[in-house]
Coordinates of C-alpha atoms and ligand atoms in Angstrom, one line a residue:
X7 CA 3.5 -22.2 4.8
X8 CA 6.2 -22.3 2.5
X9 CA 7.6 -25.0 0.3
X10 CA 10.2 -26.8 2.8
X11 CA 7.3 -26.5 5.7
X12 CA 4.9 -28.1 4.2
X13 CA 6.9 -30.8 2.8
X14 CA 8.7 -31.4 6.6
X15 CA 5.1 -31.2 7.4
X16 CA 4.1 -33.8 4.9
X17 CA 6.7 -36.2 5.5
X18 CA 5.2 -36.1 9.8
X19 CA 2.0 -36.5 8.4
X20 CA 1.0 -40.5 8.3
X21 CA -1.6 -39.6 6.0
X22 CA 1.1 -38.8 3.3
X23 CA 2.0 -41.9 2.1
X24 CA -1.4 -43.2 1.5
X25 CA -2.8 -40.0 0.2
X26 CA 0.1 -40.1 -2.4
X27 CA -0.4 -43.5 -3.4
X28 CA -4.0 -43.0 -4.5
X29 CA -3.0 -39.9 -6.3
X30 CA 0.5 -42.0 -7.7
X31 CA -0.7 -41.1 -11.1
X32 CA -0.4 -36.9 -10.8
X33 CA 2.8 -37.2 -9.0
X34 CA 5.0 -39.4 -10.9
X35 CA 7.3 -37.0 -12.0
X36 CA 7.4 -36.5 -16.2
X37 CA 3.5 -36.8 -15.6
X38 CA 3.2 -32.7 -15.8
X39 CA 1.3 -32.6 -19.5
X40 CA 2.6 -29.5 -21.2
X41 CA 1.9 -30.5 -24.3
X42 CA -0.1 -27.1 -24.8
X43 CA 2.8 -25.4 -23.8
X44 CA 0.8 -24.3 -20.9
X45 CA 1.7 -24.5 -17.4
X46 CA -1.2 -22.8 -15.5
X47 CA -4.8 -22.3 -16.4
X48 CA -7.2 -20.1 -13.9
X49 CA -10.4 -20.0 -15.1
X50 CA -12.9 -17.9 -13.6
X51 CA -11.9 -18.3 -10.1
X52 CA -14.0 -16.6 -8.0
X53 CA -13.2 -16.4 -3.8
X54 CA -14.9 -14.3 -1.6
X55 CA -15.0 -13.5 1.9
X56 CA -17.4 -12.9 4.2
X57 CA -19.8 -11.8 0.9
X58 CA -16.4 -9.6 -0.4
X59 CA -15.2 -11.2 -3.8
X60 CA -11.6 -11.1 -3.1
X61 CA -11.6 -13.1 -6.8
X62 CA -14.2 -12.5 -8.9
X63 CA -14.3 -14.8 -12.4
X64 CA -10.0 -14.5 -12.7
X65 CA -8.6 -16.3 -15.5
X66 CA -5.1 -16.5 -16.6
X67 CA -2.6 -18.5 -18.9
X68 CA 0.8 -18.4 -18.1
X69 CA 3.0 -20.4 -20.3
X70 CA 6.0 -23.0 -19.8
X71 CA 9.2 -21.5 -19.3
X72 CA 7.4 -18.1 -18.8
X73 CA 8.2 -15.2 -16.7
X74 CA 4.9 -13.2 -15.9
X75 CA 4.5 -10.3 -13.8
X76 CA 1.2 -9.6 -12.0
X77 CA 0.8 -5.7 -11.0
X78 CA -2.0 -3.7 -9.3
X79 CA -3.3 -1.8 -6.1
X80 CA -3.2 -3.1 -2.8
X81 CA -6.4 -5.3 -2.5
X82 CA -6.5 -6.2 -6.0
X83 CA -6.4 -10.0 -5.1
X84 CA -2.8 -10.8 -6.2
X85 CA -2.1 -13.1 -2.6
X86 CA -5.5 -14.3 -3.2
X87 CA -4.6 -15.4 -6.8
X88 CA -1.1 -17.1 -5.2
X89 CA -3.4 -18.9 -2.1
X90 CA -5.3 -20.4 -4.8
X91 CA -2.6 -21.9 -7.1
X92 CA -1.0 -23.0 -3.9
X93 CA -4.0 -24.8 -2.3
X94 CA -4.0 -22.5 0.5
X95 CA -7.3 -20.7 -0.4
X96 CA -10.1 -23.2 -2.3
X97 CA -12.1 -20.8 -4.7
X98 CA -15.7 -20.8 -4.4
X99 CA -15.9 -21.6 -8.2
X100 CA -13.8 -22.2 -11.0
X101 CA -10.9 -24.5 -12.0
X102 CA -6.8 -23.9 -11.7
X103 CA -4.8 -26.3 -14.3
X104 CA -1.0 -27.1 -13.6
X105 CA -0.2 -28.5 -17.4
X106 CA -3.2 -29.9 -19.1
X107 CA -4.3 -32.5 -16.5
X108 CA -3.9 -31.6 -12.7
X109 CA -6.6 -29.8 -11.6
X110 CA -4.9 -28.1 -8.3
X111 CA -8.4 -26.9 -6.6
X112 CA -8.6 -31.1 -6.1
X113 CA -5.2 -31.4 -4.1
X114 CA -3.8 -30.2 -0.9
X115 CA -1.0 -27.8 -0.2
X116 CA 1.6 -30.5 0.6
X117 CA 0.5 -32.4 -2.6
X118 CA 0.5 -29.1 -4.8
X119 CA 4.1 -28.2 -3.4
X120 CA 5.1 -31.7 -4.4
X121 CA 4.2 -31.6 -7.8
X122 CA 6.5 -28.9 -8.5
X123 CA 4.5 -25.7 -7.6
X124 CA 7.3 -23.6 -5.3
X125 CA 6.2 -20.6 -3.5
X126 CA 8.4 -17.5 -2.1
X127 CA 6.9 -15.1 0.5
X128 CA 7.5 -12.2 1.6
X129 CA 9.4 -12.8 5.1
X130 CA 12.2 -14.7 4.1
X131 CA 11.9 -18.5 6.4
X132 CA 15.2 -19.8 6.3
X133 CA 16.8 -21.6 9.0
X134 CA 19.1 -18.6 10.7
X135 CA 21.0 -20.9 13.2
X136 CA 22.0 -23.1 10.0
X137 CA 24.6 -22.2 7.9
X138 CA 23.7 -21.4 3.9
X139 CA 24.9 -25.0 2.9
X140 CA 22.9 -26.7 5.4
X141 CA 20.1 -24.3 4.3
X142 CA 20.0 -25.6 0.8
X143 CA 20.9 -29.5 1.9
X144 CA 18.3 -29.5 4.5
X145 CA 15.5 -28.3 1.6
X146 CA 17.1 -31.0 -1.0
X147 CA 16.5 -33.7 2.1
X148 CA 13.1 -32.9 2.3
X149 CA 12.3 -33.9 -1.4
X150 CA 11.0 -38.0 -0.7
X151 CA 12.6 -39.1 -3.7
X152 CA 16.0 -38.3 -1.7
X153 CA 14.0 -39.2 1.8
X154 CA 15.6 -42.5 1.5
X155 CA 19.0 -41.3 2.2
X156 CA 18.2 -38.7 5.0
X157 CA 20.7 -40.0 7.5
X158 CA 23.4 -40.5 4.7
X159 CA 26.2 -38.9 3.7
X160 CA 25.4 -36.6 0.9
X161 CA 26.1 -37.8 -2.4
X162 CA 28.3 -36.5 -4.9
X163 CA 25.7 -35.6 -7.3
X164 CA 23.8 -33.4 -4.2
X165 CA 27.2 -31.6 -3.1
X166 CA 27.5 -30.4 -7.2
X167 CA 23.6 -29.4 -6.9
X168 CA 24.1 -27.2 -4.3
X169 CA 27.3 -26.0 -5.3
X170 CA 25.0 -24.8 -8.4
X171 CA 22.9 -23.4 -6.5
X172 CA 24.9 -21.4 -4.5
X173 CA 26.4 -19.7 -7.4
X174 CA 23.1 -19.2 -9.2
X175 CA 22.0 -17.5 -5.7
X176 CA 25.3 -15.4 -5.4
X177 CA 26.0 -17.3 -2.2
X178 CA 29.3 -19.5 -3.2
X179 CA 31.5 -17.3 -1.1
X180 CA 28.9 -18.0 2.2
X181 CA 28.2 -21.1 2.2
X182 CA 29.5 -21.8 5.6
X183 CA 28.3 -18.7 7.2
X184 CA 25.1 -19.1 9.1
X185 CA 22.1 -17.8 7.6
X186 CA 21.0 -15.9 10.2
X187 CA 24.3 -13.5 9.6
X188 CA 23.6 -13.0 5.6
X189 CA 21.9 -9.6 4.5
X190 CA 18.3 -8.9 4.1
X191 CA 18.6 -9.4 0.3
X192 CA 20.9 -12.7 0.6
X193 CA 18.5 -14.1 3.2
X194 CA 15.7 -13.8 0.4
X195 CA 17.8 -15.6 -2.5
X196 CA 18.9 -18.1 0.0
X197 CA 15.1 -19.0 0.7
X198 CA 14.5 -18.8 -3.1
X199 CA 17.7 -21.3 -3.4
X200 CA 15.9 -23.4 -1.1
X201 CA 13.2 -23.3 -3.3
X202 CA 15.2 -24.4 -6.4
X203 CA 16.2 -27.2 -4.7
X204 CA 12.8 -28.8 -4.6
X205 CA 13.1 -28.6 -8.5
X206 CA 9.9 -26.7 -9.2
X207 CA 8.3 -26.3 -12.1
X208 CA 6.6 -22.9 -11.1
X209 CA 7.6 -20.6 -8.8
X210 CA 5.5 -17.9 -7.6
X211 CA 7.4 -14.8 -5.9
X212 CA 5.5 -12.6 -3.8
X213 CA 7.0 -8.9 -4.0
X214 CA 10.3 -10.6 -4.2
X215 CA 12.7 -7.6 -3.9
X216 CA 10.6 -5.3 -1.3
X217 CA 13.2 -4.4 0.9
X218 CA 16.1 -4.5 -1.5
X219 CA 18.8 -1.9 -2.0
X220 CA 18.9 -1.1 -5.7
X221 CA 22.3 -3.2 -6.4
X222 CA 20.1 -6.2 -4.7
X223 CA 17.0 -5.7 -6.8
X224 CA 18.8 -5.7 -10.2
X225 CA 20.9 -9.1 -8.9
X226 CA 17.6 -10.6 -8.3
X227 CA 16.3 -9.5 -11.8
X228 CA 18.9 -11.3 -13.3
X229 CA 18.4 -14.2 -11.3
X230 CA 14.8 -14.5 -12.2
X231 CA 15.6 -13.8 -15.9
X232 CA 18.5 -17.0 -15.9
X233 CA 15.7 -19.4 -13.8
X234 CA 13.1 -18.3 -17.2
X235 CA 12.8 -21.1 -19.7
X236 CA 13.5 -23.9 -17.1
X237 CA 11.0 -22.7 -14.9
X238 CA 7.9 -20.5 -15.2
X239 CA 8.0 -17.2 -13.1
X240 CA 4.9 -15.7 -11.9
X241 CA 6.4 -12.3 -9.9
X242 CA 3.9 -9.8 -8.0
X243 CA 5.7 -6.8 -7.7
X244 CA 5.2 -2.7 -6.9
X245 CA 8.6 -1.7 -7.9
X246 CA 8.6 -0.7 -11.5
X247 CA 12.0 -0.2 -12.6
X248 CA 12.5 -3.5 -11.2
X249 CA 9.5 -5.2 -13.8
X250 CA 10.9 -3.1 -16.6
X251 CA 14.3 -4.5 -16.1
X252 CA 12.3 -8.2 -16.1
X253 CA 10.8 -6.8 -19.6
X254 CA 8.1 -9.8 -19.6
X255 CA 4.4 -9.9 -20.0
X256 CA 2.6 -7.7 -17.3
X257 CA -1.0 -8.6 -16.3
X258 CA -2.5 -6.2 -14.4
X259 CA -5.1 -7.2 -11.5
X260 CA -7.7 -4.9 -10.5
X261 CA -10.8 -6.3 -8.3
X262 CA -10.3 -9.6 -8.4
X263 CA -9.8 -9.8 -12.5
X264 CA -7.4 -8.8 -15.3
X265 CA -7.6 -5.1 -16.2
X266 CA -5.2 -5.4 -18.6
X267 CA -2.1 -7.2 -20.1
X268 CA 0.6 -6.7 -22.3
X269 CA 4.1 -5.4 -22.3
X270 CA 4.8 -2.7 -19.4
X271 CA 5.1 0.2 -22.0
X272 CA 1.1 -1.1 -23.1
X273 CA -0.1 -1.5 -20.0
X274 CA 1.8 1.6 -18.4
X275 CA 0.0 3.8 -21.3
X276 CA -3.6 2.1 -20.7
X277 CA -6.2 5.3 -19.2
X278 CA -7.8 2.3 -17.0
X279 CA -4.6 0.8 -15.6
X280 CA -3.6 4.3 -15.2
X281 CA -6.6 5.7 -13.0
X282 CA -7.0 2.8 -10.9
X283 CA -3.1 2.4 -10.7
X284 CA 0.2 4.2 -11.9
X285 CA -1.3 7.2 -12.2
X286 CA -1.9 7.8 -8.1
Ligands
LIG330 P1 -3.2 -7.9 -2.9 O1 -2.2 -9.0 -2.6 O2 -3.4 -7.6 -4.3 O3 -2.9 -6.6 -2.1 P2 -5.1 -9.6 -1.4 O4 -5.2 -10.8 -2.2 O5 -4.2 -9.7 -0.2 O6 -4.6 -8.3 -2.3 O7 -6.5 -9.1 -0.9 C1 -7.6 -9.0 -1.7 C2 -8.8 -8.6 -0.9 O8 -9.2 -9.7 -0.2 C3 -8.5 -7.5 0.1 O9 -9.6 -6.6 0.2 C4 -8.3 -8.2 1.4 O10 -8.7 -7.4 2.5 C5 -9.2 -9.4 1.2 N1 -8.8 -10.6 1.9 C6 -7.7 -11.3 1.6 N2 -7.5 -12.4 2.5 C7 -8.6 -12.3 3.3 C8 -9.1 -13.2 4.4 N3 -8.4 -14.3 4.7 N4 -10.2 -12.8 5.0 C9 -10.9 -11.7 4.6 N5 -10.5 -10.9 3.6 C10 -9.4 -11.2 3.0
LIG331 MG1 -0.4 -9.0 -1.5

C-alpha cells in the first residue's frame, strides 16, 4: 500500500478520526523531535518468518536531511527493513524511532504515513486514466489538513505547489497529459511527485530507477540529490553507477544486519562486502 492508498484508505476508515485524536499529540505537525539531528533509529529489529530471521538485531541511524543508500544481495532483508519503518511488518523485537519520540512499531500504517514517513515502490501506482495534474492534486487532497476543502476549487497556494512539483519531477511540459500515456521513467517520478505532495519528512525508495534508461537514471539522481537536506532519503538500489552518482553513505545489508558502511569506494573495497556481494 502506498502513501496516497493508505491515506484514501484512512480517510474511509471511521476509525480514523478517533484513533488520531488519542494519538493528537504525535501528529501535530512541528511535533517530529529532531533535536538529535536524527530522523530514524532501528535498533535491533529482529523479524522472522516462519522460524527464518528475515531481520536479525538490525540497527541503523539515518540522519535529518540525509540521503542513505542501503545495498546488498537479494534476500538480505532490505523490503523487510522498509515494511518495518512503514508499519507494514511489526518486528518481533526491537524499537524504530522517527525523531527522538515516535516510536513507529506502536502506530499503524495509515498513522506512520501521516506523520510524514512517504514510501515509493517498485510498480509505479499512479492514476493512469488521470491526467499528471490531477495526479499530484488528487495526492495533495488526500492530506486532512487540506480534507476540508475537497470539493473546492483549488487554491492559489495548491496550483503554485504543484506547479513546483511538476518542475522538480520534470513533468511541467505534461501536466495535462494523462498519466497512463507518460514513459516508464516519468510514471515513477510522477508517483514520487505524488509522494512530495504529502510533504514527507522521509522518503523511502525502493530500487527507484530499475527499469530506467541511463538518461532516466541520472535525472532521477539528481532529483533525489535536490529533495536531500529537506527530506531524508533512504534509496535501496542494485545499480551502482547510479549510487556512485548519489555519492552518499552506503550501508550494506547482509542477513538481516549491517555488513558494513561507509562511502561506496569503502564499502566497494571491503573482502566481506565483496564475497557475499560485488564480487559475484
Ligand atoms: P531484499 O529486499 O533484500 O531482497 P527481503 O526483505 O525481500 O530481501 O527478504 C528477506 C528474506 O525474507 C528473504 O529470504 C525472503 O524470502 C524472506 N521474506 C520476506 N518477506 C516474507 C514473507 N512475507 N514471508 C516469508 N518470508 C519472507
Ligand atoms: Mg527487495
Amino acid at each position: 500500500m502506498n502513501a496516497v492508498d493508505s491515506l484514501l484508505d484512512a480517510r474511509d476508515n471511521p476509525d480514523w478520526d478517533s484513533g488520531t485524536a488519542e494519538l493528537g499529540h504525535v501528529l501535530k505537525p512541528g511535533k517530529l523531535d529532531l533535536s538529535h539531528k536524527v530522523i530514524l533509529y532501528l535498533e535491533d529489529i529482529t523479524v522472522t518468518f516462519d522460524g527464518f530471521r528475515a531481520l536479525n538485531k538490525l540497527s541503523l541511524t539515518i540522519d535529518a536531511g540525509e540521503l542513505r543508500c542501503i545495498i546488498g544481495p537479494n534476500g538480505a532483508g532490505k523490503t523487510t527493513m522498509m515494511d518495518v519503518i512503514t508499519g507494514k511488518t511489526r518486528p518481533d523485537e526491537g524499537t524504530v524511532f522517527f525523531g527522538q519520540t515516535i516510536d513507529l512499531t506502536r502506530l499503524s500504517e495509515p498513522e506512520i504515513a501521516h506523520i510524514g514517513v512517504g514510501r515509493k515502490f517498485q510498480k509505479p501506482t499512479i492514476f493512469e486514466n488521470h491526467t499528471v495534474f490531477e495526479n499530484l492534486e488528487l495526492a495533495m487532497k488526500t492530506d486532512k489538513r487540506v480534507r476540508h476543502s475537497l470539493f473546492a476549487q483549488l487554491d492559489a497556494a495548491a496550483s503554485d505547489r504543484i506547479a513546483e512539483t511538476l518542475r522538480l519531477i520534470r513533468l511541467d511540459t505534461h501536466g495535462k497529459r494523462l498519466a497512463g500515456l507518460l514513459s516508464h521513467g516519468q510514471k515513477q517520478w510522477l508517483e514520487i511527485g505524488m509522494l512530495l505532495m504529502q510533504e514527507p519528512k522521509l522518503l523511502l525508495l525502493d530500487e527507484p530507477v530499475a527499469g530506467m534508461t541511463d538518461e532516466e537514471t541520472e535525472r532521477t539522481g539528481e532529483l533525489f540529490l535536490s529533495l536531500a537536506g529537506r527530506h531524508s532519503l533512504v534509496v535501496v538500489e542494485h545499480d551502482m553507477a547510479f549510487v556512485k552518482q548519489l555519492g552518499s553513505k552506503v550501508t550494506v545489508l547482509h542477513e538481516g544486519s549491517v555488513l558494513a558502511e561507509g562511502t561506496l569506494e569503502e564499502v566497494q573495497a571491503d573482502a566481506r562486502v565483496i564475497e557475499v556481494y560485488l564480487g559475484r
